[in-house]
Coordinates of C-alpha atoms and ligand atoms in Angstrom, one line a residue:
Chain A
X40 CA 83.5 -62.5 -39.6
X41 CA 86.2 -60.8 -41.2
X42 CA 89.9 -60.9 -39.6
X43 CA 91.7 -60.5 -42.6
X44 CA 93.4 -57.5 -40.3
X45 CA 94.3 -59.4 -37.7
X46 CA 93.9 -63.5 -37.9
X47 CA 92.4 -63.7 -34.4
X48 CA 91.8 -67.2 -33.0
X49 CA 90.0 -69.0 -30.3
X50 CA 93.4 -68.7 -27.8
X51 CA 93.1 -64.8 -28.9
X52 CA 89.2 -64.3 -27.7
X53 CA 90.2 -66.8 -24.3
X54 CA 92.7 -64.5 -23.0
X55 CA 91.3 -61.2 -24.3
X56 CA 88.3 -61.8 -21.7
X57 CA 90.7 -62.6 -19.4
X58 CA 94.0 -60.1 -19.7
X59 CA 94.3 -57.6 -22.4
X60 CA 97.7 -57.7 -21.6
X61 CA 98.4 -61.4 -22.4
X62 CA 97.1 -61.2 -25.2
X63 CA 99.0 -58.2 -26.8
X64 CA 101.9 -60.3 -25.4
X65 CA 100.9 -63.3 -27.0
X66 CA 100.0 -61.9 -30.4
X67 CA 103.5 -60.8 -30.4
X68 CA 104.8 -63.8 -30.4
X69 CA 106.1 -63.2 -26.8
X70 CA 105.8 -66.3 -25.2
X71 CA 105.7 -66.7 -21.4
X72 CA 108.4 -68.1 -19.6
X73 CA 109.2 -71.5 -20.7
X74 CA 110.5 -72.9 -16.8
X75 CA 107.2 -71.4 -15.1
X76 CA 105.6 -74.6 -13.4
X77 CA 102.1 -73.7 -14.2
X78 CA 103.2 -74.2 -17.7
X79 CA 104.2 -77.7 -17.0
X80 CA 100.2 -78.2 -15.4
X81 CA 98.9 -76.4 -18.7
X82 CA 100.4 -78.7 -20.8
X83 CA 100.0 -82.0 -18.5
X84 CA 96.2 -81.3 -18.7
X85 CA 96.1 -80.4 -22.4
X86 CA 97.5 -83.7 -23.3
X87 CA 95.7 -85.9 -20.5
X88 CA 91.8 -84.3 -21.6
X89 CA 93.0 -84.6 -25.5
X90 CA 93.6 -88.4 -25.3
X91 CA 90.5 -89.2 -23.3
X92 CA 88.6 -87.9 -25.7
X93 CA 88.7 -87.6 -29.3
X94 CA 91.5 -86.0 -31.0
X95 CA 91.1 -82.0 -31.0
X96 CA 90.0 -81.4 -34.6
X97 CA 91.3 -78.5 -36.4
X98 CA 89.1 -76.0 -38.2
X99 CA 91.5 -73.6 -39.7
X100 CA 92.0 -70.7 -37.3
X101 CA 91.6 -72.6 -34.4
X102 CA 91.2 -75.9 -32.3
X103 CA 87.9 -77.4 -31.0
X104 CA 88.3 -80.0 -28.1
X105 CA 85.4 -82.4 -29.4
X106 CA 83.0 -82.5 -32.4
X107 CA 80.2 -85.4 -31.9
X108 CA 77.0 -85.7 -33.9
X109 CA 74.0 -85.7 -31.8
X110 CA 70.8 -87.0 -34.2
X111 CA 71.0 -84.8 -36.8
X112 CA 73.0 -82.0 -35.1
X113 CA 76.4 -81.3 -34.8
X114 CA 78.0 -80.8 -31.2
X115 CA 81.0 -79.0 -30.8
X116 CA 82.6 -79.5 -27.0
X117 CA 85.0 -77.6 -25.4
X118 CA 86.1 -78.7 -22.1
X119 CA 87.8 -76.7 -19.1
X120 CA 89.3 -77.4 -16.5
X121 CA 86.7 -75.2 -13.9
X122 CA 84.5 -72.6 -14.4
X123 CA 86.8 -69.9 -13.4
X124 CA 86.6 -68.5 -16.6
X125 CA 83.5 -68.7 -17.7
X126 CA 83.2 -65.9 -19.9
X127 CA 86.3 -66.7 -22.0
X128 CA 85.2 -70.4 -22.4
X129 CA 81.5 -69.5 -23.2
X130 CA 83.4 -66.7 -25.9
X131 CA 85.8 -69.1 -27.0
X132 CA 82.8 -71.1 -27.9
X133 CA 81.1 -68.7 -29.3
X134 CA 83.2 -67.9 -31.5
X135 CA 83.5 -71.6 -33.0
X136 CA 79.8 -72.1 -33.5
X137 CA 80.1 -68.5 -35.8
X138 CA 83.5 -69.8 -37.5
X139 CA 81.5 -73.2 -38.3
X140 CA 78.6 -70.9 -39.4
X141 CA 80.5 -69.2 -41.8
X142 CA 81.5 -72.2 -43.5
X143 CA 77.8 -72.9 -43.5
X144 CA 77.8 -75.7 -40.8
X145 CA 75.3 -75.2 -38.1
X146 CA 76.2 -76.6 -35.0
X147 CA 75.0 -76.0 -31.1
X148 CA 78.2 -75.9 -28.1
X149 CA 78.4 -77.6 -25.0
X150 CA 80.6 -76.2 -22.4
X151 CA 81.8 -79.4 -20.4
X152 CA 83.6 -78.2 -16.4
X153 CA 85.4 -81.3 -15.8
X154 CA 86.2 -80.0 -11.8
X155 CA 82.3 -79.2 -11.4
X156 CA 81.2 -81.9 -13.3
X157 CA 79.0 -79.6 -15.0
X158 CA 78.0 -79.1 -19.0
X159 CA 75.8 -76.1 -20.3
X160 CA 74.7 -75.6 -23.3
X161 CA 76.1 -72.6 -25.7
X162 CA 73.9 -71.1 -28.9
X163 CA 74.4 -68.7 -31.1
X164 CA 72.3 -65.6 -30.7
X165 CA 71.7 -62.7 -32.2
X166 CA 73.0 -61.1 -28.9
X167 CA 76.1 -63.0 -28.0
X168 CA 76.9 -63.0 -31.9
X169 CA 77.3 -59.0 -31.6
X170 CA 79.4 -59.1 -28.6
X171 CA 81.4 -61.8 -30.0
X172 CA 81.9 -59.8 -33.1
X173 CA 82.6 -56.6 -31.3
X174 CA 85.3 -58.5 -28.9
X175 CA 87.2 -59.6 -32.3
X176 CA 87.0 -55.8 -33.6
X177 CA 88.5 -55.2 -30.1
X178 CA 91.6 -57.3 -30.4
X179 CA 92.9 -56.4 -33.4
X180 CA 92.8 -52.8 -32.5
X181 CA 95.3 -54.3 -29.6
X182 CA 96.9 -55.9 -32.3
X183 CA 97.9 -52.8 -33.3
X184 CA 98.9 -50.9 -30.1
X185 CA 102.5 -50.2 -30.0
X186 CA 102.8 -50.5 -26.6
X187 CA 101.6 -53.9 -24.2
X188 CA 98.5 -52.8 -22.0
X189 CA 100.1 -51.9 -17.9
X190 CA 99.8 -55.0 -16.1
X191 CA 97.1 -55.0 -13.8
X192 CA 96.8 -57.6 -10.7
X193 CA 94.0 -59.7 -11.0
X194 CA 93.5 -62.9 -9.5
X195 CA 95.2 -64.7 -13.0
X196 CA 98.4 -63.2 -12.4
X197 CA 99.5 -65.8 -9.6
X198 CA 99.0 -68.3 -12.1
X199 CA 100.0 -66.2 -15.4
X200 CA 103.5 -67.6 -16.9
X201 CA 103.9 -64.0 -17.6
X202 CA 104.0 -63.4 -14.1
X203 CA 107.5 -62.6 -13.4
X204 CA 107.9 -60.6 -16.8
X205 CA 104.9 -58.6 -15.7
X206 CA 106.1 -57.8 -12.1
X207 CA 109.5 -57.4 -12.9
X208 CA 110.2 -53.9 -11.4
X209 CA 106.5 -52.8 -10.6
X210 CA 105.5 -50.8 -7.6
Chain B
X213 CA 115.5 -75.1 -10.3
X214 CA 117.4 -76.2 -12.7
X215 CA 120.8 -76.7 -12.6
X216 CA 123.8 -75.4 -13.5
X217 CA 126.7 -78.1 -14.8
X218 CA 130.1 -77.5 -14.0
X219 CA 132.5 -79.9 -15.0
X220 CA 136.0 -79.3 -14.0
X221 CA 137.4 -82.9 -14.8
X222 CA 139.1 -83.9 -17.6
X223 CA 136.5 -86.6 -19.7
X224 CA 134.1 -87.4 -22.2
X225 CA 131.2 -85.7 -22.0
X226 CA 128.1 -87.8 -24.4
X227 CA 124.4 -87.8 -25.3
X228 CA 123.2 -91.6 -24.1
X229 CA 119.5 -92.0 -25.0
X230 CA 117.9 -88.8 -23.1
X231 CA 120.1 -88.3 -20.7
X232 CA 124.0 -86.8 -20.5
X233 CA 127.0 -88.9 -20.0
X234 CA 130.2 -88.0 -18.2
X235 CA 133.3 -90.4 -18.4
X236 CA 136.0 -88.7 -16.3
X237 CA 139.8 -89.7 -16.7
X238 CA 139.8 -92.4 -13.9
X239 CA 136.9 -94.0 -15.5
X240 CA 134.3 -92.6 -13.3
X241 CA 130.8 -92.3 -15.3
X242 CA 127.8 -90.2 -14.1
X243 CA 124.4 -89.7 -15.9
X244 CA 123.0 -86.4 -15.5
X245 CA 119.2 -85.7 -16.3
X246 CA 119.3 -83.4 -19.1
X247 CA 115.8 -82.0 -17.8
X248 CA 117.2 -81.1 -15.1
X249 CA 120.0 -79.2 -16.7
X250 CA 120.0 -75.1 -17.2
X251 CA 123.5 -74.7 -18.9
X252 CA 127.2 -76.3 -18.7
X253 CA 130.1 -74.7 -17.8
X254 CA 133.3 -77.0 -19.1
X255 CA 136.9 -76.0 -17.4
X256 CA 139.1 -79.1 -18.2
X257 CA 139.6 -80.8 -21.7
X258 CA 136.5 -82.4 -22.9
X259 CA 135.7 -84.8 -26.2
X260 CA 132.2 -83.9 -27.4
X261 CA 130.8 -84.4 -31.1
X262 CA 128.3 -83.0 -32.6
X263 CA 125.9 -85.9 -31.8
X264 CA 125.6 -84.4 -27.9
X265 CA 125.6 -80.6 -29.5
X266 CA 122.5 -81.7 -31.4
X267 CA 121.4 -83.0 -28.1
X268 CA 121.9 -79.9 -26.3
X269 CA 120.6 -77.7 -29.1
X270 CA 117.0 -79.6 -29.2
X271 CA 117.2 -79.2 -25.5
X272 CA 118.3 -75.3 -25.4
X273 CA 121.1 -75.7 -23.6
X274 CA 124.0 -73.4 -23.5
X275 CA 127.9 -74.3 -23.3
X276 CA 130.6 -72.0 -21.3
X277 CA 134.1 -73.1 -22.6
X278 CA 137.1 -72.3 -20.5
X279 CA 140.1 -72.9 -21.0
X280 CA 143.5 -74.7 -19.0
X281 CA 144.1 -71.1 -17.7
X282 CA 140.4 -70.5 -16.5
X283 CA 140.4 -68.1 -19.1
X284 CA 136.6 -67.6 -21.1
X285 CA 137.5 -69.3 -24.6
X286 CA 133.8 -69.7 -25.8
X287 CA 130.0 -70.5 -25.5
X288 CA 128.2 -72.6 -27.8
X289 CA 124.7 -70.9 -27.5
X290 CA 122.2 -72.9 -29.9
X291 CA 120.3 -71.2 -32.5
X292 CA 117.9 -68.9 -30.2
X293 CA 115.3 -71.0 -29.4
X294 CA 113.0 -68.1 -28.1
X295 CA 112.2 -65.2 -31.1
X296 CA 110.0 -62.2 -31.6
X297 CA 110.5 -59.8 -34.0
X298 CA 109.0 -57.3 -32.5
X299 CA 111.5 -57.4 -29.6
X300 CA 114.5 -57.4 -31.9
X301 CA 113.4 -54.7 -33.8
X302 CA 112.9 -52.9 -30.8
X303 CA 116.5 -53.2 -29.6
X304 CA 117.6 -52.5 -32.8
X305 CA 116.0 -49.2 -32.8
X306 CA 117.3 -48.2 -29.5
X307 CA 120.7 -49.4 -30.9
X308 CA 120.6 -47.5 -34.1
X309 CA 119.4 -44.0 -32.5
X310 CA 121.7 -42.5 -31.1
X311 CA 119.8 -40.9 -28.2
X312 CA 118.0 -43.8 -27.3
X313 CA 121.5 -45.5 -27.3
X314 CA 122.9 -43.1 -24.8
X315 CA 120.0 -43.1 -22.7
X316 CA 119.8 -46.6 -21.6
X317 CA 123.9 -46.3 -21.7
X318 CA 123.6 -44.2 -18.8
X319 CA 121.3 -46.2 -17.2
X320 CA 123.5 -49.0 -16.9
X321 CA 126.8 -47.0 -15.7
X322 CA 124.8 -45.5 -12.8
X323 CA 123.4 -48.9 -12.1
X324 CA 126.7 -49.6 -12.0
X325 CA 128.2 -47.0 -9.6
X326 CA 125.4 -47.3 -7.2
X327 CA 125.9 -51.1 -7.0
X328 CA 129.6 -50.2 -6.1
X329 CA 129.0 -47.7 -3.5
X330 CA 126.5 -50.2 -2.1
X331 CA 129.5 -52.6 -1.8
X332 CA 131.8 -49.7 -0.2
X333 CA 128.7 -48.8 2.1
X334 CA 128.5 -52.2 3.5
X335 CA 131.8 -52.3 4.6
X336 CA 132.2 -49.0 5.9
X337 CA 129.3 -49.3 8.1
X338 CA 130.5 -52.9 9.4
X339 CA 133.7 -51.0 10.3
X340 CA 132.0 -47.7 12.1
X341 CA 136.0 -46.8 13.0
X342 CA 138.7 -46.3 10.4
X343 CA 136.5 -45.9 7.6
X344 CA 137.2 -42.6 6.0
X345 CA 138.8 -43.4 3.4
X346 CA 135.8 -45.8 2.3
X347 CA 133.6 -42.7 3.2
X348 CA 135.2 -40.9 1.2
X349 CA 135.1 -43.1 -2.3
X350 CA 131.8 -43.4 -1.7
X351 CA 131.7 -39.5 -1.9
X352 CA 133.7 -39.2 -5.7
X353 CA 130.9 -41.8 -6.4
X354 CA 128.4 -39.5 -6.1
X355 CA 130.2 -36.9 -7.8
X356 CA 131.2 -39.0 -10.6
X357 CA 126.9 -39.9 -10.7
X358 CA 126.4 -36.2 -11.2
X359 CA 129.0 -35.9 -14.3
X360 CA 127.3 -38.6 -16.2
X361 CA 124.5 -36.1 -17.2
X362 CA 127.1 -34.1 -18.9
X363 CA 128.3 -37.1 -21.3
X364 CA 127.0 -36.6 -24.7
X365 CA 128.5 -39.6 -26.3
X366 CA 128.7 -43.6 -25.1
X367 CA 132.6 -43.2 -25.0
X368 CA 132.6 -40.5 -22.8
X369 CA 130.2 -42.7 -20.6
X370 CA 132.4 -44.9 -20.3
X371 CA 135.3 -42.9 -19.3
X372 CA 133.4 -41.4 -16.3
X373 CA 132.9 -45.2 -15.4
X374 CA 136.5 -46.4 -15.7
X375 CA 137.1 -43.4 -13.4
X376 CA 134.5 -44.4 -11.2
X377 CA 135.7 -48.3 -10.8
X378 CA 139.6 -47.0 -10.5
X379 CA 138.2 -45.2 -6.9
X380 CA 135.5 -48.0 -6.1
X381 CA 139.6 -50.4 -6.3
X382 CA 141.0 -48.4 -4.4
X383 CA 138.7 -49.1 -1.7
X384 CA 139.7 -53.4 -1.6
X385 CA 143.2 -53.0 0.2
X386 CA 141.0 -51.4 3.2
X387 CA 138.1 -54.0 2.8
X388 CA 140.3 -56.9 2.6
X389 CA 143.1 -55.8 5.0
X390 CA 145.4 -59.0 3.9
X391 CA 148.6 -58.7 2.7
X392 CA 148.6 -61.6 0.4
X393 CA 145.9 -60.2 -1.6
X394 CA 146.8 -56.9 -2.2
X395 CA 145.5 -55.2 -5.0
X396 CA 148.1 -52.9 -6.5
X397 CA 146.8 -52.6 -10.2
X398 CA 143.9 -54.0 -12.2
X399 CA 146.0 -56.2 -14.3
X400 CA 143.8 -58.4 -17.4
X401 CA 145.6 -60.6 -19.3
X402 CA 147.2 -61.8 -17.1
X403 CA 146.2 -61.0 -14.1
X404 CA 149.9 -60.2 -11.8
X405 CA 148.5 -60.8 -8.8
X406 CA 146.3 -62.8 -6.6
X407 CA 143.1 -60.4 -6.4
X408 CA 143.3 -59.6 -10.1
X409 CA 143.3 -63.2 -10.8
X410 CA 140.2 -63.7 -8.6
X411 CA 138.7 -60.8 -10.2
X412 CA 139.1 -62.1 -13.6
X413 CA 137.8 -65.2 -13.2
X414 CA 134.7 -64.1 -11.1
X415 CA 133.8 -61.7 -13.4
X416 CA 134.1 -64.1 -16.6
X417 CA 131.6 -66.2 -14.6
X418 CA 129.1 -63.6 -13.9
X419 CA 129.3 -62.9 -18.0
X420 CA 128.9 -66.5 -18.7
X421 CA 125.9 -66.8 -16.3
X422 CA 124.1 -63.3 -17.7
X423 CA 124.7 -64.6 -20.9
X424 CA 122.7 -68.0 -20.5
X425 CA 120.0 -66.5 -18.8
X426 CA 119.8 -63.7 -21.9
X427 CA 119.5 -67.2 -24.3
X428 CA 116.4 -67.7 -22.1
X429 CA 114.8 -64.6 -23.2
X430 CA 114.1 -62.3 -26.8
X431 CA 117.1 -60.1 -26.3
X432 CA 119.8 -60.1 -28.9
X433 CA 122.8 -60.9 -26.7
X434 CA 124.9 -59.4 -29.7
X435 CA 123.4 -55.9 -29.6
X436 CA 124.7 -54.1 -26.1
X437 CA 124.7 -50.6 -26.3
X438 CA 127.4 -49.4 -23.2
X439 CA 129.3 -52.1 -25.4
X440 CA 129.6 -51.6 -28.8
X441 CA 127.5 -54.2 -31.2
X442 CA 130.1 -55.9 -33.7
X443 CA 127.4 -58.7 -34.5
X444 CA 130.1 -61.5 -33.7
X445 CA 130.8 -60.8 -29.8
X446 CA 128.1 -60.9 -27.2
X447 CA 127.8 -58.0 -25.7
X448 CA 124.6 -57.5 -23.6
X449 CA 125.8 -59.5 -21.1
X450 CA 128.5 -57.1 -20.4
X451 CA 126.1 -54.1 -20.2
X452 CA 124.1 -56.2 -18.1
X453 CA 126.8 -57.5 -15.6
X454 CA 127.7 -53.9 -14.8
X455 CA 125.0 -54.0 -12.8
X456 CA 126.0 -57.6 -10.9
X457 CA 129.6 -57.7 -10.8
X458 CA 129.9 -55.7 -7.6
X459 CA 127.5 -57.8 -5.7
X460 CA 128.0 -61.3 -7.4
X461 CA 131.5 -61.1 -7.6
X462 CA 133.2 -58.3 -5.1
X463 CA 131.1 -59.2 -2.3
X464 CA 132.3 -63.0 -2.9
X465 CA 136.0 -62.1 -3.2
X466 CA 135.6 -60.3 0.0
X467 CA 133.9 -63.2 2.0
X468 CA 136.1 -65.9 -0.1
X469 CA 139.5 -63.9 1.4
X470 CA 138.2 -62.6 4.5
X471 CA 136.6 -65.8 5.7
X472 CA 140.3 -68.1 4.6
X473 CA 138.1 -69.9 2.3
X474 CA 140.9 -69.2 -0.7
X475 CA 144.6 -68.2 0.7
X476 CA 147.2 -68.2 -1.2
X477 CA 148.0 -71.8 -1.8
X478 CA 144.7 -71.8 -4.4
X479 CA 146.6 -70.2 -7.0
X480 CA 149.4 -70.7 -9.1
X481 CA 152.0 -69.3 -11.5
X482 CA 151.5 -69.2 -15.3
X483 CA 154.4 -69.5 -18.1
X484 CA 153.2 -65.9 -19.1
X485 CA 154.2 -64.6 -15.8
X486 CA 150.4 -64.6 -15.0
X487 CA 149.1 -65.5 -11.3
X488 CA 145.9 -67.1 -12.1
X489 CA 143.3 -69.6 -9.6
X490 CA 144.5 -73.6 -9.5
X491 CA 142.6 -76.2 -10.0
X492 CA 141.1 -76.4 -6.0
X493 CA 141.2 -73.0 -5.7
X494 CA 138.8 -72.9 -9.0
X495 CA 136.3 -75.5 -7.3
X496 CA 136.1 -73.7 -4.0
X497 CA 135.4 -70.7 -6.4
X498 CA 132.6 -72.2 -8.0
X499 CA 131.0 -74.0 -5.4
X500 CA 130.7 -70.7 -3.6
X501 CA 129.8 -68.8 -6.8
X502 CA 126.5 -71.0 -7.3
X503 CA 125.6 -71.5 -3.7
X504 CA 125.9 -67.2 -3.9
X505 CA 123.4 -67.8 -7.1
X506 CA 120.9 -70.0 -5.4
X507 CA 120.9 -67.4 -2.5
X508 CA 117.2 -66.2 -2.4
X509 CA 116.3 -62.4 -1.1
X510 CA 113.2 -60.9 -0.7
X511 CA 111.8 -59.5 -4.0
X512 CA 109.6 -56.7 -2.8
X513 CA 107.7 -56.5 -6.2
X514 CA 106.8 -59.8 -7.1
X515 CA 106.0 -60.4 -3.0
X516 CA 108.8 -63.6 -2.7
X517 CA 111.5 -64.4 -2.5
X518 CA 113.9 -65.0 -5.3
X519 CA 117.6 -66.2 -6.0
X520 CA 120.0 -64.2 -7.4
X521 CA 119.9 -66.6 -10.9
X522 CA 116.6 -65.2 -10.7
X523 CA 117.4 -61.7 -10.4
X524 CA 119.5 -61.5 -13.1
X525 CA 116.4 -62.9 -15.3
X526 CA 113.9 -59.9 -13.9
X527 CA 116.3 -57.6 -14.5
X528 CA 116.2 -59.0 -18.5
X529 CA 113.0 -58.8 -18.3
X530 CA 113.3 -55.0 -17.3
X531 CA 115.3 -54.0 -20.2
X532 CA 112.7 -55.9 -22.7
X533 CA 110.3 -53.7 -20.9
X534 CA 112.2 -50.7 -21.5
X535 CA 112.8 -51.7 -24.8
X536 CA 109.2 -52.3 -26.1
X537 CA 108.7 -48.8 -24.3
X538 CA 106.6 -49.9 -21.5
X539 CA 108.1 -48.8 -18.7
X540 CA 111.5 -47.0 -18.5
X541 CA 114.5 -49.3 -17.1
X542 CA 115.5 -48.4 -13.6
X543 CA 118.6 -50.8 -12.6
X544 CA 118.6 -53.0 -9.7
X545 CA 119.9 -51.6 -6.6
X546 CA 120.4 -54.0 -4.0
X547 CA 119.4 -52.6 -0.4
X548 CA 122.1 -54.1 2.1
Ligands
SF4_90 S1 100.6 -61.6 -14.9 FE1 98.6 -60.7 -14.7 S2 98.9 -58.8 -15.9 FE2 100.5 -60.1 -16.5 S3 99.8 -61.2 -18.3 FE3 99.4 -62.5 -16.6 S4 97.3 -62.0 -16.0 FE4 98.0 -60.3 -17.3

């Protein structure tokens, strides 16, 4: 994958599957509003998921929940919340298993829905690799818009830090 | 929410382990959650050291000095704690060019008017009789709104709005209708008389308060553009609280006066010759000053209702907007 344009990381493909707008806000280092209370929940469940399991482990541009060996194979986690977002965790994965692949580590993903209870399993294919790859292209062209992307209301929004920021003087 | 600290006691104000400390004269001490804390607004003599400003910095926290007099001496705003460059460059830009300057100029001087004729409009429709003379400010308003096309520089700009607030003044004598508090002159430093005093101090406050929600956001409170940028005064909040004055602190005046809750025994005489708020007359101030800012209304956009604290954030957030050229900046109006 190149992205020496753009260094685009796992948070990057998350929110570009879920608001385009986010993440042009995000990648320019504007950051939501620090006293919104779904902030505070973000955080408490980041840091309560983080200690029950291993500690996240870092692999360079971005932060994998859980790495366990399996046999022979290496298992990378990644665990959420619920599935309401299915598509940006399964991406988010994604696009792990290819960064790991580039270093020349091949490893298979697990997608863990700790509200569900549920787990799936996530492989690299030739199919979701081009998607993946064409989402990345993606976001650093919106890395380079001048302008943030209109807000649009989607169910996210009532839960989006950048709620008020967003909404402030909209029709 | 969090709150806003006022502290009008004379004391010793201290970081102890996470939390503040307040030692007052008579030996009184208080903790106060510093979680719980938005910003701190000191009117009496304080000891601090820098052990509590590192405190307050690590917990963003700005301080609003005043001094004996109520007069603004100060704020110690900690090293912005919120930065994108993007956002500065962009009001930088719209700074340096001098139409973009003008533009949003204008934008906040007929914010400005509207919010005054709002104020006049109230009144003159709680009155129905006897209310030409409000009728008719309300009138020069609008004509003054049509002139500010025609100004082609910043200065003129703010000509046409000095004009402007000299009729919106002349409108308080018939609002108020109390002889202690009549308005004569706008008098600054010092204020002469009782309303100027009030005045004064009510609009320092609504500065203060812009100002610590601006340290909240990216905006550069040192680049206004109705105000001119010297890089060492703040000077967005001013642009900014052209829009708020007239409801934050005219409409407060009015009720504060009309409803007896300040007469004339609040205030007091300065060496200077200066009339200026006395120590009870500066509490009832406040308290009615944040009870005004925890008021919620009904934000139509956002579908809630929020205070006017609140308000003063979105309308930040408007002028970032503007700024980063996503949507141009209309100014609050307030509809009653
Ligand atoms: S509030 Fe809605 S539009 Fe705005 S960033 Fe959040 S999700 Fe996107």
């Amino acid at each position: 994958m190149r992205d020496d344009v753009y260094p685009v990381t796992g948070t990057h493909i998350w929110y570009y599957f879920i608001c385009k707008r986010e993440l042009w806000l995000m990648m320019h280092s504007i950051a939501p509003d620090q006293e919104d209370e779904n902030i505070d929940i973000g955080r408490f469940l980041h840091d309560y998921y983080s200690k029950r399991g291993k500690e996240e482990v870092d692999i360079g541009s971005g932060k994998i929940d859980r790495i366990k060996k399996v046999g022979n194979e290496l298992v990378v986690q990644e665990i959420k919340k619920t599935s309401r977002f299915k598509e940006s965790s399964y991406f988010q994965l994604l696009f792990y298993l290819e960064q790991l692949k580039q270093m020349g580590i091949k490893a298979k993903g697990e997608l863990l829905f700790t509200e569900e209870k549920t787990k799936e399993q996530v492989e690299l294919t030739d199919e979701n690799r081009e998607k993946l790859l064409e989402a990345v292209k993606d976001i650093q062209t919106y890395a380079k818009l001048p302008v943030p992307p209109s807000p649009k209301k989607i169910k996210f929004c009532n839960r989006c830090a950048y709620r008020d920021y967003c909404w402030a003087g909209e029709d | 929410m969090k709150k806003t600290l006022y502290i009008t006691r004379s004391g010793v104000l201290k970081r102890k382990e996470n939390t503040l400390f307040f030692v007052d004269e008579d030996g009184k001490r208080k903790f106060i959650p510093v979680e719980d804390t938005n910003d701190i607004f000191i009117f009496s003599e304080i000891d601090l050291n820098t052990k509590l400003l590192d405190f307050l910095s690590q917990k963003s926290i700005c301080v609003h000095f005043f001094n004996y007099y109520g007069y603004y001496t100060g704020t110690y705003y900690p090293r912005e704690h919120l930065n994108a460059g993007h956002v500065i460059l962009k009001q930088s830009e719209a700074y340096l060019d001098k139409k973009l300057r003008l533009d949003l100029a204008r934008r906040f001087i007929s914010g400005s008017i509207n919010q005054m004729k709002q104020v006049l409009r109230y009144y003159a429709n709680r009155r129905k009789e006897n209310n030409e003379l409000l009728l008719g400010i309300i009138e020069e308003l609008n004509s003054s709104l049509l002139k500010l096309n025609n100004a082609e520089t910043v200065e003129e700009l703010m000509a046409f709005e000095g004009h402007a607030r000299e009729n919106y003044y002349r409108g308080f004598d018939e609002i108020i209708r109390n002889d202690d508090f009549q308005f004569g002159k706008r008098s600054k430093r010092p204020p002469l008389n009782r309303l100027n005093a009030l005045i004064s101090f009510g609009n320092s406050l609504c500065y203060t308060m812009i100002l610590s929600e601006i340290y909240k956001t990216y905006l550069d409170p040192r680049i206004g553009f109705l105000h001119s940028t010297n890089f060492r005064r703040f000077s967005l909040n001013l642009d900014v609280a052209e829009i708020f004055k007239p409801i934050m602190v005219d409409r407060l005046i009015f009720q504060l006066i009309n409803k007896r809750m300040i007469t004339q025994k609040d205030f007091e005489k300065e060496h200077g010759g200066g009339i200026l708020l006395n120590d009870k007359g500066r509490r009832t101030f406040l308290e009615q000053m944040e009870s005004r800012m925890r008021t919620t209304v009904n934000h139509r956009h956002l579908g809630k209702n929020v205070s006017y604290r609140r308000l003063i954030r979105l309308e930040l957030y408007k002028i970032q907007k503007h700024l980063l050229g996503e949507k141009p900046y209309e100014p609050y109006a307030s509809l009653w």
